[in-house]
Amino acid sequence: MGNDLWVATQEALRRCVAEQTFQTWFKPISFLAKNDSTITLKVPSQFFYEWVKSHYGELVEETISGIAGLPLKVDYSIVLEEQKETYPRSLFESPQKQVQNKPKQDFSPNLNDQYIFSNFVEGPSNQFAKAAGQAVVEAQDNSLYNPLVVYGGVGLGKTHLVQAIGNALLDLHPEKRVMYVTSEKFTLDYINAIKENRTAQFSKFYRSVDLLIVDDIQFFQKKIRTQEEFFHTFNELYMSGRRIILSTDRPPAELGLHSRLTSRFNAGLLVDIQEPDYETRVAILRQKADESGSDIPYEVLEFLAVNIDTNVRDLQGALIRLLAYASLVKSDITPNLARRVLAEVMHQQVSTVVNVDSIVEAVAENFGIKKVEIMGKSRRQEIALARQIAMFMAKQLTRNSLKSIGLSFGGRDHSTVIHAVKTIGEKMNRDELFNAEVKTLIRRLSEPVFDQNN
Ligand code: ADP
Ligand code: MG
């Protein structure tokens, strides 16, 4: 009975929230027990419990009570799943497989069949871009959203999305000529065509497609002749009602391309992809773990999602590294293993976010003085010492030059920084206690923290 109630509640929840939210947070919950006033549900980890309880606690309780027809209290019980021995599969496969089962064309669309909509995890960061992509596939009228320009930082899913559009269009209309090309490949083809006196064929080829996808057009910057050729190709496709999809790592206005090219882009639709939020990161990891056929405990996915917040490529890289390590040493995948294996990755990440400001803050806090005092002119001994320690740490933990460090400390000269680095270094050699104190400070700043309440 209780199980049926939960199944019905899941169905109802599914209609209330985004599919991805459902897959991530409700599907993994199962029924455990029920009495007259309380239903107990099984969740896979502490963190999972806290997240569901704080974000969806009321929704779950209301939905379940509504279906049961009487007020029910919801209890959660954390049951850690047993770890199965598994080997990562698809994550290791090269993503350069070509689309198969498509009608023979006189050219290959050059699409990777792994890049499809169904495995493109949706979140607030990419929702609009994905919806626009799907609209393009379904649009009857080619002038709608033409061209579609997708922009966003590295590793955020631009290539995946634009290829998914191409794959989906071919699924729907196998007869269409779809062509995916990077702007580098386009440039190279063009240069070769010039060398071999084949520019006419080059033009004919690129101008014969129904959908042209050009990835990473930022590489057209400063390549005047290729840009010119691209403009003509673009124009001809555009004028004859064919589709163009472009991607770039920055907004087109900042590309420095010829203005007649950018003004053409304005006629279409511009969408951006941003860094995924925490919830989307967990969903992406879950999806990649599923694809690999590995059963990875929730806690580990959470650990990765909390600590790696740069982009999807880094997230995936971390997961692959972890799976590879676990299968090589035949170890279970645990948060501890994750911590060990990823220390290197995360250290790189963390070191990039340490800046002078966070150093000054840590030092000020440690010595119980104010940040402005460290930045200011006071020569009081304890303040001067704290200031020197902060400069020393800035030299160690950031890539800033001595000059720039001096400037960030209230416009001081670089020789002041040199003096501070020398003084602190000597003091650390002499004084064991002092040495330990500074090292603790450095470690605190350069080590990632696993914050359960993030
Ligand atoms: P970009 O082209 O923006 O640099 P990619 O499209 O190459 O980024 O994405 C990097 C990796 O992350 C790819 O393996 C891609 O499949 C994956 N990825 C990016 N965004 C998502 C997403 N929303 N869902 C699933 N995988 C994603
Ligand atoms: Mg790309």
GROMACS .gro file of C-alpha atoms and ligand atoms in nm:
model
  482
    1MET     CA    1   0.000   0.000   0.000
    2GLY     CA    2   0.265   0.243   0.114
    3ASN     CA    3   0.470   0.161  -0.190
    4ASP     CA    4   0.179   0.237  -0.422
    5LEU     CA    5   0.126   0.564  -0.242
    6TRP     CA    6   0.487   0.661  -0.299
    7VAL     CA    7   0.476   0.557  -0.665
    8ALA     CA    8   0.168   0.771  -0.718
    9THR     CA    9   0.336   1.059  -0.536
   10GLN     CA   10   0.641   1.027  -0.760
   11GLU     CA   11   0.417   1.050  -1.065
   12ALA     CA   12   0.254   1.362  -0.925
   13LEU     CA   13   0.590   1.520  -0.838
   14ARG     CA   14   0.716   1.448  -1.183
   15ARG     CA   15   0.445   1.676  -1.317
   16CYS     CA   16   0.538   1.957  -1.075
   17VAL     CA   17   0.910   1.986  -1.138
   18ALA     CA   18   1.155   1.983  -1.427
   19GLU     CA   19   1.234   1.635  -1.552
   20GLN     CA   20   1.597   1.670  -1.452
   21THR     CA   21   1.502   1.768  -1.100
   22PHE     CA   22   1.277   1.467  -1.084
   23GLN     CA   23   1.549   1.233  -1.209
   24THR     CA   24   1.803   1.376  -0.970
   25TRP     CA   25   1.607   1.416  -0.652
   26PHE     CA   26   1.287   1.213  -0.658
   27LYS     CA   27   1.351   0.906  -0.866
   28PRO     CA   28   1.625   0.775  -0.635
   29ILE     CA   29   1.392   0.789  -0.334
   30SER     CA   30   1.209   0.469  -0.249
   31PHE     CA   31   0.946   0.359  -0.002
   32LEU     CA   32   1.052   0.204   0.328
   33ALA     CA   33   0.763   0.193   0.576
   34LYS     CA   34   0.432   0.347   0.670
   35ASN     CA   35   0.200   0.369   0.966
   36ASP     CA   36  -0.118   0.573   1.022
   37SER     CA   37   0.052   0.909   1.054
   38THR     CA   38   0.398   0.871   0.900
   39ILE     CA   39   0.555   0.745   0.583
   40THR     CA   40   0.926   0.665   0.582
   41LEU     CA   41   1.125   0.705   0.263
   42LYS     CA   42   1.468   0.575   0.180
   43VAL     CA   43   1.730   0.824   0.056
   44PRO     CA   44   2.087   0.746  -0.053
   45SER     CA   45   2.289   0.992   0.158
   46GLN     CA   46   2.288   1.250   0.431
   47PHE     CA   47   2.350   1.528   0.187
   48PHE     CA   48   2.073   1.406  -0.038
   49TYR     CA   49   1.839   1.402   0.261
   50GLU     CA   50   1.929   1.759   0.358
   51TRP     CA   51   1.887   1.885   0.006
   52VAL     CA   52   1.549   1.721  -0.054
   53LYS     CA   53   1.424   1.813   0.290
   54SER     CA   54   1.518   2.179   0.262
   55HIS     CA   55   1.424   2.231  -0.103
   56TYR     CA   56   1.132   1.999  -0.154
   57GLY     CA   57   1.030   1.888   0.195
   58GLU     CA   58   0.700   2.074   0.194
   59LEU     CA   59   0.619   1.982  -0.162
   60VAL     CA   60   0.668   1.613  -0.087
   61GLU     CA   61   0.462   1.627   0.230
   62GLU     CA   62   0.178   1.817   0.067
   63THR     CA   63   0.171   1.595  -0.239
   64ILE     CA   64   0.177   1.274  -0.044
   65SER     CA   65  -0.092   1.395   0.200
   66GLY     CA   66  -0.306   1.508  -0.091
   67ILE     CA   67  -0.288   1.166  -0.253
   68ALA     CA   68  -0.339   0.976   0.072
   69GLY     CA   69  -0.633   1.201   0.156
   70LEU     CA   70  -0.506   1.261   0.509
   71PRO     CA   71  -0.215   1.451   0.663
   72LEU     CA   72   0.098   1.239   0.662
   73LYS     CA   73   0.434   1.322   0.810
   74VAL     CA   74   0.733   1.225   0.600
   75ASP     CA   75   1.040   1.070   0.758
   76TYR     CA   76   1.357   0.996   0.571
   77SER     CA   77   1.595   0.714   0.636
   78ILE     CA   78   1.944   0.720   0.493
   79VAL     CA   79   2.043   0.389   0.342
   80LEU     CA   80   2.379   0.372   0.176
   81GLU     CA   81   2.373   0.152  -0.130
   82GLU     CA   82   2.616  -0.136  -0.152
   83GLN     CA   83   2.904  -0.070  -0.383
   84LYS     CA   84   2.911  -0.294  -0.687
   85GLU     CA   85   3.228  -0.372  -0.871
   86THR     CA   86   3.201  -0.202  -1.205
   87TYR     CA   87   3.417  -0.090  -1.488
   88PRO     CA   88   3.373   0.238  -1.667
   89ARG     CA   89   3.288   0.183  -2.028
   90SER     CA   90   3.157   0.454  -2.248
   91LEU     CA   91   3.349   0.729  -2.073
   92PHE     CA   92   3.664   0.584  -2.220
   93GLU     CA   93   3.537   0.549  -2.570
   94SER     CA   94   3.654   0.805  -2.812
   95PRO     CA   95   3.379   1.054  -2.881
   96GLN     CA   96   3.474   1.081  -3.246
   97LYS     CA   97   3.236   0.814  -3.373
   98GLN     CA   98   3.048   0.912  -3.680
   99VAL     CA   99   2.674   0.899  -3.712
  100GLN     CA  100   2.562   0.567  -3.851
  101ASN     CA  101   2.241   0.436  -4.006
  102LYS     CA  102   2.197   0.759  -4.193
  103PRO     CA  103   2.128   0.758  -4.565
  104LYS     CA  104   2.434   0.778  -4.783
  105GLN     CA  105   2.537   1.134  -4.853
  106ASP     CA  106   2.813   1.255  -5.075
  107PHE     CA  107   2.979   1.387  -4.764
  108SER     CA  108   2.985   1.309  -4.396
  109PRO     CA  109   2.798   1.551  -4.171
  110ASN     CA  110   3.093   1.516  -3.937
  111LEU     CA  111   2.874   1.478  -3.632
  112ASN     CA  112   2.950   1.282  -3.318
  113ASP     CA  113   2.655   1.057  -3.237
  114GLN     CA  114   2.718   1.090  -2.862
  115TYR     CA  115   2.615   1.452  -2.871
  116ILE     CA  116   2.240   1.436  -2.855
  117PHE     CA  117   1.964   1.621  -2.673
  118SER     CA  118   1.865   1.329  -2.454
  119ASN     CA  119   2.201   1.325  -2.276
  120PHE     CA  120   2.236   1.701  -2.258
  121VAL     CA  121   2.143   1.771  -1.899
  122GLU     CA  122   1.930   2.075  -1.856
  123GLY     CA  123   1.958   2.336  -1.583
  124PRO     CA  124   1.904   2.708  -1.537
  125SER     CA  125   2.245   2.772  -1.697
  126ASN     CA  126   2.159   2.620  -2.034
  127GLN     CA  127   1.781   2.588  -2.041
  128PHE     CA  128   1.722   2.871  -2.283
  129ALA     CA  129   1.997   2.760  -2.519
  130LYS     CA  130   1.866   2.405  -2.523
  131ALA     CA  131   1.509   2.518  -2.583
  132ALA     CA  132   1.626   2.739  -2.868
  133GLY     CA  133   1.814   2.445  -3.018
  134GLN     CA  134   1.507   2.226  -3.001
  135ALA     CA  135   1.294   2.501  -3.152
  136VAL     CA  136   1.535   2.523  -3.443
  137VAL     CA  137   1.498   2.150  -3.509
  138GLU     CA  138   1.121   2.166  -3.507
  139ALA     CA  139   1.080   2.497  -3.690
  140GLN     CA  140   0.906   2.469  -4.024
  141ASP     CA  141   1.018   2.813  -4.124
  142ASN     CA  142   1.392   2.841  -4.171
  143SER     CA  143   1.398   3.214  -4.118
  144LEU     CA  144   1.300   3.164  -3.756
  145TYR     CA  145   1.603   3.201  -3.528
  146ASN     CA  146   1.842   3.213  -3.819
  147PRO     CA  147   2.128   3.221  -3.750
  148LEU     CA  148   2.132   3.070  -3.404
  149VAL     CA  149   2.442   3.186  -3.220
  150VAL     CA  150   2.541   3.001  -2.904
  151TYR     CA  151   2.803   3.156  -2.682
  152GLY     CA  152   2.964   3.054  -2.354
  153GLY     CA  153   3.295   2.974  -2.185
  154VAL     CA  154   3.504   2.664  -2.251
  155GLY     CA  155   3.367   2.327  -2.157
  156LEU     CA  156   3.013   2.445  -2.097
  157GLY     CA  157   2.850   2.238  -2.369
  158LYS     CA  158   2.847   2.453  -2.684
  159THR     CA  159   2.981   2.180  -2.909
  160HIS     CA  160   2.753   1.922  -2.752
  161LEU     CA  161   2.449   2.143  -2.806
  162VAL     CA  162   2.515   2.251  -3.164
  163GLN     CA  163   2.591   1.893  -3.265
  164ALA     CA  164   2.276   1.773  -3.090
  165ILE     CA  165   2.081   2.010  -3.312
  166GLY     CA  166   2.246   1.862  -3.621
  167ASN     CA  167   2.185   1.504  -3.507
  168ALA     CA  168   1.822   1.576  -3.420
  169LEU     CA  169   1.759   1.743  -3.754
  170LEU     CA  170   1.903   1.443  -3.936
  171ASP     CA  171   1.686   1.210  -3.731
  172LEU     CA  172   1.382   1.404  -3.834
  173HIS     CA  173   1.485   1.471  -4.193
  174PRO     CA  174   1.743   1.215  -4.301
  175GLU     CA  175   1.753   1.363  -4.650
  176LYS     CA  176   1.885   1.700  -4.530
  177ARG     CA  177   2.243   1.794  -4.585
  178VAL     CA  178   2.384   1.883  -4.247
  179MET     CA  179   2.745   1.987  -4.208
  180TYR     CA  180   2.935   2.044  -3.888
  181VAL     CA  181   3.271   2.212  -3.909
  182THR     CA  182   3.498   2.397  -3.672
  183SER     CA  183   3.607   2.737  -3.783
  184GLU     CA  184   3.963   2.605  -3.785
  185LYS     CA  185   3.870   2.328  -4.025
  186PHE     CA  186   3.685   2.576  -4.242
  187THR     CA  187   3.995   2.796  -4.249
  188LEU     CA  188   4.222   2.505  -4.327
  189ASP     CA  189   3.998   2.380  -4.607
  190TYR     CA  190   3.993   2.726  -4.751
  191ILE     CA  191   4.369   2.767  -4.740
  192ASN     CA  192   4.416   2.428  -4.903
  193ALA     CA  193   4.161   2.514  -5.169
  194ILE     CA  194   4.357   2.827  -5.253
  195LYS     CA  195   4.681   2.634  -5.268
  196GLU     CA  196   4.535   2.370  -5.493
  197ASN     CA  197   4.331   2.604  -5.708
  198ARG     CA  198   4.005   2.457  -5.592
  199THR     CA  199   3.828   2.757  -5.445
  200ALA     CA  200   3.531   2.711  -5.676
  201GLN     CA  201   3.474   2.359  -5.544
  202PHE     CA  202   3.524   2.479  -5.192
  203SER     CA  203   3.249   2.736  -5.233
  204LYS     CA  204   3.017   2.499  -5.409
  205PHE     CA  205   3.057   2.241  -5.138
  206TYR     CA  206   2.993   2.468  -4.842
  207ARG     CA  207   2.709   2.641  -5.016
  208SER     CA  208   2.524   2.321  -5.089
  209VAL     CA  209   2.414   2.237  -4.738
  210ASP     CA  210   2.080   2.279  -4.564
  211LEU     CA  211   2.228   2.333  -4.222
  212LEU     CA  212   2.579   2.460  -4.170
  213ILE     CA  213   2.713   2.446  -3.815
  214VAL     CA  214   3.033   2.638  -3.756
  215ASP     CA  215   3.185   2.583  -3.412
  216ASP     CA  216   3.416   2.828  -3.232
  217ILE     CA  217   3.398   3.119  -3.470
  218GLN     CA  218   3.624   3.321  -3.241
  219PHE     CA  219   3.905   3.167  -3.448
  220PHE     CA  220   3.797   3.378  -3.744
  221GLN     CA  221   3.928   3.684  -3.565
  222LYS     CA  222   4.203   3.850  -3.763
  223LYS     CA  223   4.176   3.595  -4.044
  224ILE     CA  224   4.056   3.850  -4.293
  225ARG     CA  225   4.042   3.636  -4.603
  226THR     CA  226   3.875   3.338  -4.436
  227GLN     CA  227   3.628   3.573  -4.277
  228GLU     CA  228   3.551   3.715  -4.616
  229GLU     CA  229   3.493   3.370  -4.759
  230PHE     CA  230   3.284   3.275  -4.461
  231PHE     CA  231   3.077   3.588  -4.506
  232HIS     CA  232   2.998   3.496  -4.864
  233THR     CA  233   2.910   3.141  -4.770
  234PHE     CA  234   2.699   3.268  -4.486
  235ASN     CA  235   2.521   3.518  -4.706
  236GLU     CA  236   2.444   3.270  -4.977
  237LEU     CA  237   2.304   3.016  -4.735
  238TYR     CA  238   2.110   3.282  -4.553
  239MET     CA  239   1.964   3.433  -4.867
  240SER     CA  240   1.855   3.097  -5.001
  241GLY     CA  241   1.678   3.020  -4.675
  242ARG     CA  242   1.916   2.766  -4.533
  243ARG     CA  243   2.009   2.737  -4.167
  244ILE     CA  244   2.325   2.845  -3.993
  245ILE     CA  245   2.427   2.771  -3.638
  246LEU     CA  246   2.736   2.927  -3.487
  247SER     CA  247   2.915   2.899  -3.156
  248THR     CA  248   3.164   3.131  -2.994
  249ASP     CA  249   3.333   3.165  -2.657
  250ARG     CA  250   3.230   3.528  -2.613
  251PRO     CA  251   2.945   3.754  -2.721
  252PRO     CA  252   2.965   3.820  -3.097
  253ALA     CA  253   2.995   4.193  -3.040
  254GLU     CA  254   3.328   4.130  -2.866
  255LEU     CA  255   3.468   3.912  -3.142
  256GLY     CA  256   3.617   4.189  -3.349
  257LEU     CA  257   3.470   4.040  -3.666
  258HIS     CA  258   3.373   4.257  -3.956
  259SER     CA  259   3.062   4.458  -3.869
  260ARG     CA  260   2.859   4.333  -4.163
  261LEU     CA  261   2.907   3.981  -4.030
  262THR     CA  262   2.805   4.074  -3.675
  263SER     CA  263   2.506   4.272  -3.794
  264ARG     CA  264   2.386   3.959  -3.977
  265PHE     CA  265   2.403   3.771  -3.646
  266ASN     CA  266   2.170   4.023  -3.489
  267ALA     CA  267   1.894   3.916  -3.723
  268GLY     CA  268   1.892   3.574  -3.563
  269LEU     CA  269   1.886   3.452  -3.207
  270LEU     CA  270   2.169   3.483  -2.958
  271VAL     CA  271   2.170   3.244  -2.662
  272ASP     CA  272   2.428   3.192  -2.391
  273ILE     CA  273   2.533   2.898  -2.177
  274GLN     CA  274   2.659   2.972  -1.829
  275GLU     CA  275   2.839   2.770  -1.562
  276PRO     CA  276   2.612   2.500  -1.423
  277ASP     CA  277   2.483   2.547  -1.071
  278TYR     CA  278   2.531   2.286  -0.802
  279GLU     CA  279   2.212   2.096  -0.874
  280THR     CA  280   2.288   2.073  -1.244
  281ARG     CA  281   2.643   1.960  -1.170
  282VAL     CA  282   2.511   1.668  -0.966
  283ALA     CA  283   2.264   1.584  -1.243
  284ILE     CA  284   2.540   1.590  -1.506
  285LEU     CA  285   2.764   1.367  -1.297
  286ARG     CA  286   2.480   1.123  -1.240
  287GLN     CA  287   2.419   1.108  -1.609
  288LYS     CA  288   2.786   1.054  -1.692
  289ALA     CA  289   2.814   0.788  -1.423
  290ASP     CA  290   2.509   0.610  -1.563
  291GLU     CA  291   2.650   0.628  -1.914
  292SER     CA  292   2.971   0.470  -1.794
  293GLY     CA  293   2.774   0.185  -1.639
  294SER     CA  294   2.936   0.255  -1.303
  295ASP     CA  295   2.754   0.266  -0.979
  296ILE     CA  296   2.898   0.560  -0.794
  297PRO     CA  297   2.773   0.647  -0.447
  298TYR     CA  298   2.583   0.970  -0.418
  299GLU     CA  299   2.823   1.108  -0.164
  300VAL     CA  300   3.101   1.089  -0.419
  301LEU     CA  301   2.903   1.271  -0.686
  302GLU     CA  302   2.817   1.535  -0.430
  303PHE     CA  303   3.179   1.568  -0.331
  304LEU     CA  304   3.280   1.625  -0.693
  305ALA     CA  305   2.996   1.868  -0.759
  306VAL     CA  306   3.077   2.074  -0.452
  307ASN     CA  307   3.445   2.096  -0.531
  308ILE     CA  308   3.452   2.129  -0.907
  309ASP     CA  309   3.252   2.427  -1.019
  310THR     CA  310   3.442   2.547  -1.324
  311ASN     CA  311   3.283   2.369  -1.617
  312VAL     CA  312   3.138   2.044  -1.739
  313ARG     CA  313   3.458   1.930  -1.904
  314ASP     CA  314   3.648   1.952  -1.575
  315LEU     CA  315   3.367   1.772  -1.399
  316GLN     CA  316   3.376   1.491  -1.651
  317GLY     CA  317   3.757   1.480  -1.643
  318ALA     CA  318   3.752   1.437  -1.268
  319LEU     CA  319   3.500   1.156  -1.291
  320ILE     CA  320   3.700   0.973  -1.558
  321ARG     CA  321   4.015   1.002  -1.353
  322LEU     CA  322   3.838   0.865  -1.050
  323LEU     CA  323   3.685   0.572  -1.240
  324ALA     CA  324   4.015   0.488  -1.402
  325TYR     CA  325   4.196   0.492  -1.071
  326ALA     CA  326   3.933   0.281  -0.895
  327SER     CA  327   3.932   0.019  -1.167
  328LEU     CA  328   4.312   0.005  -1.184
  329VAL     CA  329   4.360  -0.050  -0.814
  330LYS     CA  330   4.032  -0.244  -0.787
  331SER     CA  331   3.906  -0.022  -0.511
  332ASP     CA  332   3.557   0.089  -0.421
  333ILE     CA  333   3.470   0.442  -0.513
  334THR     CA  334   3.440   0.625  -0.185
  335PRO     CA  335   3.456   0.994  -0.092
  336ASN     CA  336   3.798   0.927   0.052
  337LEU     CA  337   3.926   0.780  -0.269
  338ALA     CA  338   3.774   1.074  -0.454
  339ARG     CA  339   3.947   1.317  -0.223
  340ARG     CA  340   4.282   1.146  -0.279
  341VAL     CA  341   4.258   1.107  -0.653
  342LEU     CA  342   4.130   1.454  -0.712
  343ALA     CA  343   4.359   1.639  -0.476
  344GLU     CA  344   4.570   1.739  -0.770
  345VAL     CA  345   4.282   1.857  -0.985
  346MET     CA  346   4.128   2.049  -0.702
  347HIS     CA  347   4.451   2.199  -0.593
  348GLN     CA  348   4.490   2.355  -0.935
  349GLN     CA  349   4.140   2.484  -0.910
  350VAL     CA  350   4.178   2.628  -0.569
  351SER     CA  351   4.508   2.792  -0.641
  352THR     CA  352   4.341   2.995  -0.910
  353VAL     CA  353   4.085   3.140  -0.673
  354VAL     CA  354   4.334   3.246  -0.407
  355ASN     CA  355   4.380   3.616  -0.452
  356VAL     CA  356   4.535   3.895  -0.251
  357ASP     CA  357   4.202   3.983  -0.100
  358SER     CA  358   4.135   3.636   0.037
  359ILE     CA  359   4.491   3.620   0.171
  360VAL     CA  360   4.459   3.951   0.352
  361GLU     CA  361   4.129   3.839   0.493
  362ALA     CA  362   4.273   3.513   0.627
  363VAL     CA  363   4.575   3.686   0.778
  364ALA     CA  364   4.364   3.960   0.937
  365GLU     CA  365   4.136   3.703   1.089
  366ASN     CA  366   4.424   3.497   1.217
  367PHE     CA  367   4.586   3.789   1.398
  368GLY     CA  368   4.263   3.955   1.508
  369ILE     CA  369   4.327   4.279   1.321
  370LYS     CA  370   4.133   4.459   1.053
  371LYS     CA  371   4.189   4.423   0.679
  372VAL     CA  372   4.219   4.800   0.638
  373GLU     CA  373   4.501   4.803   0.892
  374ILE     CA  374   4.697   4.554   0.682
  375MET     CA  375   4.639   4.761   0.370
  376GLY     CA  376   4.708   5.088   0.554
  377LYS     CA  377   5.018   5.269   0.667
  378SER     CA  378   5.039   5.166   1.032
  379ARG     CA  379   5.387   5.068   1.149
  380ARG     CA  380   5.269   4.905   1.466
  381GLN     CA  381   5.481   4.595   1.496
  382GLU     CA  382   5.205   4.332   1.490
  383ILE     CA  383   5.037   4.499   1.195
  384ALA     CA  384   5.360   4.537   1.002
  385LEU     CA  385   5.435   4.169   1.062
  386ALA     CA  386   5.088   4.058   0.950
  387ARG     CA  387   5.129   4.271   0.639
  388GLN     CA  388   5.462   4.108   0.559
  389ILE     CA  389   5.314   3.763   0.607
  390ALA     CA  390   5.030   3.849   0.369
  391MET     CA  391   5.278   3.971   0.108
  392PHE     CA  392   5.486   3.657   0.151
  393MET     CA  393   5.175   3.444   0.101
  394ALA     CA  394   5.067   3.646  -0.200
  395LYS     CA  395   5.403   3.570  -0.358
  396GLN     CA  396   5.366   3.199  -0.279
  397LEU     CA  397   5.002   3.147  -0.364
  398THR     CA  398   4.931   3.374  -0.658
  399ARG     CA  399   5.102   3.422  -0.990
  400ASN     CA  400   5.104   3.798  -0.944
  401SER     CA  401   5.430   3.982  -1.001
  402LEU     CA  402   5.610   4.159  -0.717
  403LYS     CA  403   5.505   4.485  -0.868
  404SER     CA  404   5.140   4.393  -0.882
  405ILE     CA  405   5.150   4.254  -0.527
  406GLY     CA  406   5.299   4.584  -0.407
  407LEU     CA  407   5.023   4.773  -0.583
  408SER     CA  408   4.750   4.560  -0.428
  409PHE     CA  409   4.887   4.637  -0.083
  410GLY     CA  410   4.794   5.000  -0.093
  411GLY     CA  411   5.030   5.101  -0.373
  412ARG     CA  412   5.358   4.991  -0.219
  413ASP     CA  413   5.682   4.955  -0.409
  414HIS     CA  414   5.796   4.611  -0.528
  415SER     CA  415   6.110   4.642  -0.314
  416THR     CA  416   5.885   4.643  -0.006
  417VAL     CA  417   5.745   4.308  -0.122
  418ILE     CA  418   6.095   4.167  -0.178
  419HIS     CA  419   6.191   4.278   0.171
  420ALA     CA  420   5.878   4.118   0.321
  421VAL     CA  421   5.936   3.787   0.140
  422LYS     CA  422   6.296   3.779   0.260
  423THR     CA  423   6.213   3.877   0.618
  424ILE     CA  424   5.936   3.621   0.657
  425GLY     CA  425   6.137   3.346   0.492
  426GLU     CA  426   6.426   3.406   0.735
  427LYS     CA  427   6.197   3.421   1.035
  428MET     CA  428   6.037   3.093   0.933
  429ASN     CA  429   6.380   2.929   0.917
  430ARG     CA  430   6.471   3.056   1.263
  431ASP     CA  431   6.146   3.017   1.449
  432GLU     CA  432   5.971   2.680   1.441
  433LEU     CA  433   5.647   2.805   1.590
  434PHE     CA  434   5.625   3.095   1.351
  435ASN     CA  435   5.703   2.858   1.065
  436ALA     CA  436   5.414   2.632   1.165
  437GLU     CA  437   5.175   2.923   1.196
  438VAL     CA  438   5.247   3.059   0.849
  439LYS     CA  439   5.234   2.712   0.695
  440THR     CA  440   4.896   2.648   0.855
  441LEU     CA  441   4.766   2.969   0.708
  442ILE     CA  442   4.896   2.877   0.365
  443ARG     CA  443   4.745   2.531   0.386
  444ARG     CA  444   4.412   2.666   0.496
  445LEU     CA  445   4.393   2.884   0.189
  446SER     CA  446   4.524   2.640  -0.065
  447GLU     CA  447   4.332   2.329   0.036
  448PRO     CA  448   3.979   2.271  -0.077
  449VAL     CA  449   3.720   2.236   0.192
  450PHE     CA  450   3.439   1.989   0.167
  451ASP     CA  451   3.153   2.187   0.301
  452GLN     CA  452   2.851   1.967   0.361
  453ASN     CA  453   2.625   2.266   0.377
  454ASN     CA  454   2.725   2.425   0.056
  455ADP     P1  455   3.238   2.357  -2.524
  455ADP     O1  456   3.220   2.325  -2.669
  455ADP     O2  457   3.146   2.463  -2.475
  455ADP     O3  458   3.380   2.385  -2.486
  455ADP     P2  459   3.163   2.081  -2.493
  455ADP     O4  460   3.036   2.079  -2.567
  455ADP     O5  461   3.282   2.023  -2.561
  455ADP     O6  462   3.195   2.228  -2.441
  455ADP     O7  463   3.139   2.009  -2.353
  455ADP     C1  464   3.244   1.950  -2.277
  455ADP     C2  465   3.200   1.815  -2.226
  455ADP     O8  466   3.097   1.832  -2.132
  455ADP     C3  467   3.145   1.728  -2.336
  455ADP     O9  468   3.186   1.596  -2.311
  455ADP     C4  469   2.995   1.740  -2.320
  455ADP    O10  470   2.928   1.621  -2.359
  455ADP     C5  471   2.980   1.762  -2.172
  455ADP     N1  472   2.865   1.847  -2.140
  455ADP     C6  473   2.859   1.981  -2.143
  455ADP     N2  474   2.739   2.027  -2.106
  455ADP     C7  475   2.665   1.917  -2.078
  455ADP     C8  476   2.532   1.898  -2.034
  455ADP     N3  477   2.449   2.000  -2.011
  455ADP     N4  478   2.490   1.770  -2.014
  455ADP     C9  479   2.572   1.667  -2.037
  455ADP     N5  480   2.698   1.679  -2.077
  455ADP    C10  481   2.746   1.802  -2.099
  456MG      MG  482   3.355   2.325  -2.824
   0.00000   0.00000   0.00000
